[in-house]
mmCIF file of C-alpha atoms in Angstrom:
data_model
loop_
_atom_site.group_PDB
_atom_site.id
_atom_site.type_symbol
_atom_site.label_atom_id
_atom_site.label_comp_id
_atom_site.label_asym_id
_atom_site.label_seq_id
_atom_site.Cartn_x
_atom_site.Cartn_y
_atom_site.Cartn_z
ATOM 1 C CA MET A 138 -5.309 -9.091 22.836
ATOM 2 C CA THR A 139 -6.704 -8.711 19.504
ATOM 3 C CA GLU A 140 -3.793 -8.732 17.563
ATOM 4 C CA SER A 141 -3.578 -10.784 14.691
ATOM 5 C CA THR A 142 -0.210 -9.730 12.910
ATOM 6 C CA PRO A 143 2.517 -11.034 14.018
ATOM 7 C CA GLU A 144 1.279 -14.716 15.105
ATOM 8 C CA THR A 145 0.138 -14.458 18.851
ATOM 9 C CA TYR A 146 2.473 -15.235 21.367
ATOM 10 C CA VAL A 147 1.769 -13.798 24.598
ATOM 11 C CA GLN A 148 2.207 -14.192 28.470
ATOM 12 C CA ARG A 149 -0.066 -12.398 30.864
ATOM 13 C CA ARG A 150 1.621 -10.534 33.764
ATOM 14 C CA ASP A 151 0.231 -11.588 36.944
ATOM 15 C CA GLY A 152 -1.346 -8.413 38.879
ATOM 16 C CA GLU A 153 -1.581 -9.738 42.079
ATOM 17 C CA GLY A 154 -0.500 -7.165 44.900
ATOM 18 C CA ARG A 155 -1.197 -4.383 42.206
ATOM 19 C CA LYS A 156 -3.834 -2.196 43.302
ATOM 20 C CA ASP A 157 -4.566 -0.129 40.222
ATOM 21 C CA LEU A 158 -4.113 -2.244 37.083
ATOM 22 C CA ARG A 159 -5.460 0.416 34.677
ATOM 23 C CA TYR A 160 -3.268 2.279 32.267
ATOM 24 C CA PRO A 161 -2.328 5.987 32.761
ATOM 25 C CA ALA A 162 -3.320 8.224 31.080
ATOM 26 C CA ALA A 163 -1.244 9.448 28.558
ATOM 27 C CA PRO A 164 1.978 12.309 29.387
ATOM 28 C CA GLU A 165 2.332 15.514 27.778
ATOM 29 C CA PRO A 166 3.806 14.618 24.515
ATOM 30 C CA LEU A 167 7.650 15.420 23.690
ATOM 31 C CA ALA A 168 8.446 17.868 21.111
ATOM 32 C CA VAL A 169 11.530 15.807 19.850
ATOM 33 C CA PRO A 170 10.250 12.547 19.148
ATOM 34 C CA VAL A 171 13.151 9.777 21.297
ATOM 35 C CA TYR A 172 12.812 5.849 20.909
ATOM 36 C CA ASP A 173 12.070 2.967 23.726
ATOM 37 C CA ASN A 174 15.356 1.560 23.405
ATOM 38 C CA HIS A 175 13.887 -2.223 25.537
ATOM 39 C CA ALA A 176 10.291 -3.243 25.863
ATOM 40 C CA HIS A 177 8.298 -7.065 25.965
ATOM 41 C CA LEU A 178 5.079 -6.041 23.502
ATOM 42 C CA GLU A 179 4.364 -9.783 24.019
ATOM 43 C CA ILE A 180 3.759 -9.494 27.813
ATOM 44 C CA ILE A 181 -0.126 -7.791 27.891
ATOM 45 C CA ASP A 182 -0.474 -6.530 31.149
ATOM 46 C CA GLY A 183 -3.636 -4.611 33.165
ATOM 47 C CA ASP A 184 -7.258 -4.937 33.048
ATOM 48 C CA GLU A 185 -7.439 -3.277 29.325
ATOM 49 C CA PRO A 186 -4.602 -5.045 27.290
ATOM 50 C CA LEU A 187 -3.550 -3.241 24.254
ATOM 51 C CA SER A 188 -2.261 -4.991 20.780
ATOM 52 C CA LEU A 189 0.449 -4.044 19.217
ATOM 53 C CA THR A 190 -0.420 -1.482 17.180
ATOM 54 C CA GLU A 191 -2.321 0.065 20.115
ATOM 55 C CA GLN A 192 0.914 0.240 22.000
ATOM 56 C CA LEU A 193 2.765 1.854 18.957
ATOM 57 C CA ASP A 194 -0.305 3.691 18.228
ATOM 58 C CA ARG A 195 0.125 5.202 21.726
ATOM 59 C CA ALA A 196 3.233 6.154 21.779
ATOM 60 C CA GLU A 197 3.464 7.592 18.510
ATOM 61 C CA ALA A 198 1.286 10.051 19.580
ATOM 62 C CA VAL A 199 3.558 11.299 22.530
ATOM 63 C CA GLY A 200 6.799 11.689 20.929
ATOM 64 C CA VAL A 201 7.888 7.758 20.991
ATOM 65 C CA ALA A 202 8.778 7.260 17.306
ATOM 66 C CA GLY A 203 9.703 3.760 17.824
ATOM 67 C CA VAL A 204 10.366 0.544 20.154
ATOM 68 C CA VAL A 205 12.815 -1.883 20.378
ATOM 69 C CA GLN A 206 11.333 -5.594 21.143
ATOM 70 C CA ALA A 207 13.369 -7.476 23.537
ATOM 71 C CA SER A 208 13.305 -11.125 23.868
ATOM 72 C CA GLY A 209 13.970 -14.575 26.437
ATOM 73 C CA ASP A 210 13.375 -17.090 24.429
ATOM 74 C CA ILE A 211 12.433 -18.966 21.532
ATOM 75 C CA GLU A 212 8.957 -17.763 21.242
ATOM 76 C CA SER A 213 9.596 -14.284 22.455
ATOM 77 C CA SER A 214 12.346 -13.914 19.817
ATOM 78 C CA ARG A 215 9.856 -15.231 16.883
ATOM 79 C CA TRP A 216 7.388 -12.791 18.184
ATOM 80 C CA ALA A 217 10.040 -10.087 18.025
ATOM 81 C CA VAL A 218 10.612 -10.512 14.599
ATOM 82 C CA GLU A 219 7.210 -10.672 13.623
ATOM 83 C CA ALA A 220 6.475 -7.867 14.919
ATOM 84 C CA ALA A 221 9.504 -5.921 13.523
ATOM 85 C CA ALA A 222 8.392 -7.334 10.188
ATOM 86 C CA SER A 223 4.565 -6.049 10.541
ATOM 87 C CA ASP A 224 5.409 -2.497 12.032
ATOM 88 C CA ARG A 225 8.271 -0.011 10.957
ATOM 89 C CA ARG A 226 8.325 1.708 14.394
ATOM 90 C CA VAL A 227 10.050 -1.881 15.673
ATOM 91 C CA LEU A 228 13.076 -3.593 15.731
ATOM 92 C CA ALA A 229 13.884 -6.730 17.017
ATOM 93 C CA ALA A 230 16.328 -8.025 19.711
ATOM 94 C CA VAL A 231 16.228 -12.254 19.825
ATOM 95 C CA ALA A 232 18.344 -14.622 22.612
ATOM 96 C CA ILE A 233 17.560 -16.206 25.488
ATOM 97 C CA HIS A 234 17.313 -14.784 28.808
ATOM 98 C CA PRO A 235 20.193 -15.584 31.080
ATOM 99 C CA ASN A 236 17.145 -17.347 33.625
ATOM 100 C CA ASP A 237 16.107 -19.499 31.282
ATOM 101 C CA ALA A 238 19.399 -20.419 29.664
ATOM 102 C CA PRO A 239 19.687 -23.504 32.571
ATOM 103 C CA ALA A 240 16.328 -24.921 31.877
ATOM 104 C CA TYR A 241 16.934 -25.453 28.150
ATOM 105 C CA ALA A 242 20.460 -26.849 29.596
ATOM 106 C CA GLU A 243 18.464 -28.789 31.862
ATOM 107 C CA ALA A 244 17.064 -31.731 29.717
ATOM 108 C CA GLY A 245 15.387 -29.381 26.836
ATOM 109 C CA ARG A 246 12.770 -28.703 29.856
ATOM 110 C CA LEU A 247 11.474 -25.431 27.770
ATOM 111 C CA GLY A 248 9.918 -26.729 24.412
ATOM 112 C CA GLY A 249 11.931 -30.296 23.947
ATOM 113 C CA ILE A 250 15.094 -28.892 23.103
ATOM 114 C CA GLY A 251 18.786 -28.009 24.550
ATOM 115 C CA LEU A 252 20.373 -24.770 24.750
ATOM 116 C CA ASP A 253 22.974 -25.515 21.788
ATOM 117 C CA GLU A 254 19.419 -25.516 19.517
ATOM 118 C CA ALA A 255 17.993 -22.922 21.280
ATOM 119 C CA ILE A 256 20.860 -20.823 20.485
ATOM 120 C CA ALA A 257 21.114 -22.399 16.779
ATOM 121 C CA VAL A 258 17.309 -20.846 16.669
ATOM 122 C CA ILE A 259 18.360 -16.934 17.876
ATOM 123 C CA ASP A 260 21.277 -17.087 15.202
ATOM 124 C CA GLU A 261 18.624 -17.867 12.508
ATOM 125 C CA LEU A 262 16.464 -15.309 13.604
ATOM 126 C CA ALA A 263 19.517 -12.898 14.232
ATOM 127 C CA ALA A 264 20.097 -12.967 10.516
ATOM 128 C CA HIS A 265 16.388 -11.033 9.580
ATOM 129 C CA PRO A 266 17.149 -8.071 7.687
ATOM 130 C CA ARG A 267 14.607 -6.521 11.058
ATOM 131 C CA THR A 268 16.906 -8.247 13.821
ATOM 132 C CA ARG A 269 18.889 -5.068 15.204
ATOM 133 C CA ALA A 270 20.184 -6.515 18.571
ATOM 134 C CA ILE A 271 21.209 -9.906 20.170
ATOM 135 C CA GLY A 272 19.123 -9.483 24.250
ATOM 136 C CA GLU A 273 18.334 -10.001 26.578
ATOM 137 C CA THR A 274 21.252 -12.028 27.198
ATOM 138 C CA GLY A 275 23.901 -11.563 30.116
ATOM 139 C CA LEU A 276 23.868 -12.953 33.917
ATOM 140 C CA ASP A 277 21.592 -12.782 36.596
ATOM 141 C CA PHE A 278 22.536 -14.170 40.046
ATOM 142 C CA PHE A 279 19.286 -12.783 42.038
ATOM 143 C CA ARG A 280 17.201 -15.454 40.236
ATOM 144 C CA THR A 281 19.695 -18.416 39.461
ATOM 145 C CA GLU A 282 21.357 -20.662 42.369
ATOM 146 C CA PRO A 283 24.991 -20.820 41.972
ATOM 147 C CA GLU A 284 25.109 -24.645 40.889
ATOM 148 C CA ARG A 285 22.976 -23.497 38.106
ATOM 149 C CA ARG A 286 24.847 -20.628 36.839
ATOM 150 C CA THR A 287 27.082 -22.314 34.344
ATOM 151 C CA PRO A 288 24.496 -22.515 31.204
ATOM 152 C CA GLN A 289 24.342 -18.783 31.594
ATOM 153 C CA PHE A 290 27.923 -18.083 31.525
ATOM 154 C CA GLU A 291 27.735 -20.615 27.980
ATOM 155 C CA SER A 292 24.551 -18.987 26.524
ATOM 156 C CA PHE A 293 26.419 -15.198 27.297
ATOM 157 C CA GLU A 294 29.120 -15.973 25.523
ATOM 158 C CA ALA A 295 27.484 -17.903 23.408
ATOM 159 C CA HIS A 296 25.333 -14.774 22.143
ATOM 160 C CA ILE A 297 28.640 -12.207 22.423
ATOM 161 C CA SER A 298 29.621 -14.718 19.554
ATOM 162 C CA LEU A 299 26.156 -14.095 17.792
ATOM 163 C CA ALA A 300 26.452 -10.292 17.684
ATOM 164 C CA LYS A 301 29.566 -9.956 16.348
ATOM 165 C CA LYS A 302 29.127 -12.750 13.696
ATOM 166 C CA HIS A 303 26.122 -10.572 12.447
ATOM 167 C CA GLY A 304 27.438 -7.437 13.297
ATOM 168 C CA ILE A 305 24.649 -6.446 15.546
ATOM 169 C CA ALA A 306 24.173 -4.790 19.139
ATOM 170 C CA MET A 307 23.885 -6.803 22.118
ATOM 171 C CA GLN A 308 21.390 -6.032 24.804
ATOM 172 C CA ILE A 309 22.982 -6.863 28.933
ATOM 173 C CA HIS A 310 20.506 -8.254 31.112
ATOM 174 C CA ASP A 311 22.848 -7.573 34.487
ATOM 175 C CA ARG A 312 21.377 -8.857 37.995
ATOM 176 C CA ASP A 313 23.032 -8.906 40.983
ATOM 177 C CA ALA A 314 26.147 -9.898 38.815
ATOM 178 C CA HIS A 315 28.152 -6.867 37.653
ATOM 179 C CA ASP A 316 31.267 -8.006 38.428
ATOM 180 C CA ALA A 317 30.990 -11.155 36.445
ATOM 181 C CA VAL A 318 29.441 -9.393 33.221
ATOM 182 C CA LEU A 319 32.620 -7.286 33.130
ATOM 183 C CA GLU A 320 34.582 -9.716 33.256
ATOM 184 C CA THR A 321 33.295 -11.622 31.094
ATOM 185 C CA LEU A 322 33.032 -9.042 28.483
ATOM 186 C CA THR A 323 36.609 -8.404 28.768
ATOM 187 C CA ARG A 324 37.863 -11.870 28.730
ATOM 188 C CA VAL A 325 36.166 -13.069 25.764
ATOM 189 C CA GLY A 326 35.835 -9.260 24.337
ATOM 190 C CA ALA A 327 32.366 -7.319 23.913
ATOM 191 C CA PRO A 328 30.156 -6.687 20.262
ATOM 192 C CA GLU A 329 31.435 -3.511 19.096
ATOM 193 C CA THR A 330 28.108 -1.815 20.106
ATOM 194 C CA THR A 331 27.456 -3.473 23.885
ATOM 195 C CA VAL A 332 24.077 -1.837 25.465
ATOM 196 C CA PHE A 333 23.773 -2.413 29.304
ATOM 197 C CA HIS A 334 19.425 -2.762 29.654
ATOM 198 C CA CYS A 335 18.249 -1.681 32.686
ATOM 199 C CA PHE A 336 21.425 -0.225 33.699
ATOM 200 C CA SER A 337 21.441 -1.100 37.876
ATOM 201 C CA GLY A 338 24.966 0.088 38.710
ATOM 202 C CA ASP A 339 26.685 2.437 40.184
ATOM 203 C CA ASP A 340 28.215 5.985 39.278
ATOM 204 C CA ALA A 341 32.119 3.716 39.523
ATOM 205 C CA MET A 342 30.770 0.900 36.865
ATOM 206 C CA ALA A 343 28.962 3.240 34.486
ATOM 207 C CA ARG A 344 32.480 4.992 34.218
ATOM 208 C CA ALA A 345 33.763 1.654 33.549
ATOM 209 C CA CYS A 346 31.419 0.873 31.218
ATOM 210 C CA ALA A 347 31.976 3.920 29.694
ATOM 211 C CA ASP A 348 35.604 3.563 29.395
ATOM 212 C CA ALA A 349 35.063 0.413 27.749
ATOM 213 C CA GLY A 350 32.456 2.046 25.103
ATOM 214 C CA TYR A 351 29.564 0.685 26.430
ATOM 215 C CA HIS A 352 26.057 2.589 26.327
ATOM 216 C CA LEU A 353 24.202 2.584 29.426
ATOM 217 C CA SER A 354 19.925 2.511 28.616
ATOM 218 C CA PHE A 355 18.080 4.061 32.114
ATOM 219 C CA ALA A 356 14.257 2.367 32.560
ATOM 220 C CA GLY A 357 11.782 3.976 34.814
ATOM 221 C CA ASN A 358 13.443 2.772 38.100
ATOM 222 C CA VAL A 359 15.463 5.765 38.004
ATOM 223 C CA THR A 360 13.070 7.387 39.344
ATOM 224 C CA PHE A 361 12.156 5.477 42.167
ATOM 225 C CA LYS A 362 13.432 7.245 45.713
ATOM 226 C CA ASN A 363 15.451 4.143 46.766
ATOM 227 C CA ALA A 364 17.232 4.571 43.238
ATOM 228 C CA GLN A 365 19.874 7.140 44.248
ATOM 229 C CA ASN A 366 22.780 4.798 42.646
ATOM 230 C CA LEU A 367 20.839 4.915 38.908
ATOM 231 C CA ARG A 368 20.875 9.041 39.612
ATOM 232 C CA ASP A 369 24.495 8.934 40.084
ATOM 233 C CA ALA A 370 25.750 6.313 37.616
ATOM 234 C CA LEU A 371 23.693 9.046 35.196
ATOM 235 C CA LYS A 372 25.059 12.210 35.906
ATOM 236 C CA VAL A 373 28.685 10.501 34.997
ATOM 237 C CA THR A 374 27.873 9.086 32.062
ATOM 238 C CA PRO A 375 28.293 10.978 28.814
ATOM 239 C CA LEU A 376 25.622 12.122 27.019
ATOM 240 C CA ASP A 377 26.676 10.134 23.748
ATOM 241 C CA ARG A 378 26.352 7.290 25.784
ATOM 242 C CA ILE A 379 22.746 6.942 27.306
ATOM 243 C CA LEU A 380 20.001 5.583 26.093
ATOM 244 C CA VAL A 381 16.499 5.714 27.862
ATOM 245 C CA GLU A 382 13.721 2.214 27.929
ATOM 246 C CA THR A 383 10.455 1.504 29.838
ATOM 247 C CA ASP A 384 11.626 -2.923 30.327
ATOM 248 C CA ALA A 385 7.549 -2.457 29.766
ATOM 249 C CA PRO A 386 5.352 -3.589 31.255
ATOM 250 C CA PHE A 387 7.917 -3.373 34.205
ATOM 251 C CA LEU A 388 9.534 -1.022 36.028
ATOM 252 C CA THR A 389 6.561 1.936 35.860
ATOM 253 C CA PRO A 390 8.187 5.057 36.351
ATOM 254 C CA THR A 391 7.235 7.334 39.697
ATOM 255 C CA PRO A 392 4.377 8.151 40.372
ATOM 256 C CA LEU A 393 2.709 5.329 38.844
ATOM 257 C CA ARG A 394 4.917 2.244 40.239
ATOM 258 C CA GLY A 395 2.226 -0.610 40.238
ATOM 259 C CA ARG A 396 -0.010 0.786 36.811
ATOM 260 C CA PRO A 397 1.161 -1.543 33.585
ATOM 261 C CA ASN A 398 3.662 0.573 32.076
ATOM 262 C CA ALA A 399 3.904 0.709 28.207
ATOM 263 C CA PRO A 400 6.078 2.869 25.553
ATOM 264 C CA TYR A 401 4.061 5.516 25.387
ATOM 265 C CA LEU A 402 5.302 6.616 29.283
ATOM 266 C CA VAL A 403 8.817 7.009 28.119
ATOM 267 C CA PRO A 404 8.290 10.672 28.404
ATOM 268 C CA ILE A 405 8.181 10.573 32.128
ATOM 269 C CA THR A 406 11.403 9.281 32.678
ATOM 270 C CA VAL A 407 13.104 11.556 29.796
ATOM 271 C CA ARG A 408 11.997 14.802 32.003
ATOM 272 C CA PHE A 409 13.158 12.836 35.197
ATOM 273 C CA MET A 410 16.152 12.607 33.091
ATOM 274 C CA ALA A 411 16.808 16.063 31.634
ATOM 275 C CA ALA A 412 15.823 17.656 35.496
ATOM 276 C CA GLU A 413 18.876 15.007 37.322
ATOM 277 C CA LEU A 414 20.954 16.050 34.066
ATOM 278 C CA GLY A 415 20.426 19.754 34.021
ATOM 279 C CA ILE A 416 19.858 20.135 30.129
ATOM 280 C CA GLU A 417 16.826 21.301 28.283
ATOM 281 C CA VAL A 418 14.056 18.020 27.550
ATOM 282 C CA ASP A 419 14.636 19.240 23.788
ATOM 283 C CA GLU A 420 17.768 18.775 24.019
ATOM 284 C CA LEU A 421 18.250 15.275 25.615
ATOM 285 C CA SER A 422 15.572 14.116 23.800
ATOM 286 C CA ALA A 423 17.296 15.086 20.406
ATOM 287 C CA GLN A 424 20.447 12.626 21.955
ATOM 288 C CA LEU A 425 18.863 9.747 23.308
ATOM 289 C CA ALA A 426 16.886 9.648 19.704
ATOM 290 C CA ALA A 427 20.718 10.155 17.763
ATOM 291 C CA ASN A 428 22.312 7.795 20.158
ATOM 292 C CA THR A 429 19.502 4.867 19.707
ATOM 293 C CA LEU A 430 19.719 5.435 15.780
ATOM 294 C CA ARG A 431 23.492 5.136 15.877
ATOM 295 C CA VAL A 432 23.329 1.746 17.857
ATOM 296 C CA TYR A 433 20.448 0.516 16.687
ATOM 297 C CA GLY A 434 19.982 1.435 12.598
ATOM 298 C CA SER A 435 17.105 3.295 11.259
ATOM 299 C CA PHE A 436 13.974 1.982 12.116
ATOM 300 C CA SER A 437 12.510 2.346 8.378
ATOM 301 C CA ASP A 438 14.957 0.126 6.996
#
């Protein structure tokens, strides 16, 4: 990766077990531009990694006008803010990922600082005008053992407070923790604008989220053969509550699974979603763009 601005902070995704690490060909451009609501462009992937500018140029060429750069620790949060400050096609989301919260809490294993101090850094970064969300935060019961989950709840509640304090959206990471996430939001009180990043529930949960006023963001896994629950959820979600994302470099949509994912592949997921919903691609694109701007504000400000 050759990008010099923002400051270089990159992680490399392990390509082990994947057969084809070439970036796919660009899909047909969308006539009505949309936005990628959640990506991790600091994680480089593939045999020929793309710089930040290359990622954004490829996306813009196919009708993806901007990207919300999500974070999971202090370093990636700083990178997100720097990226957003360097290019108007990026907005930042900053947070401590739920799977990292225990490590910060356990004698400051990450960067030598504790969880409270890490959250204080996120608080500072959240004040930047190009930071438009707290995320990704939430609960993950898949990778974190029960005895290490208390810091996840503490971190989640602290992030909820930050979103309210700064008056910005919150992006939720929810993995195998649906009931606990919903209970926490009800008990603590959700921020005015709450987004379930990479929504992973079913139609019943989608209805509950919509009733609570939350937004549901669908990623490339909605195209997976074994993801009927996501397609069912999509169909019951009000159009004005739907967002689209890549979670790049993860969750590359069918038929490109296993290859590097990037914001320029959003049109594949948008077209799939439109077909599932039985509406025109342009209609869905216009709604998705309007939803994104309502949630995060203008990319040009």
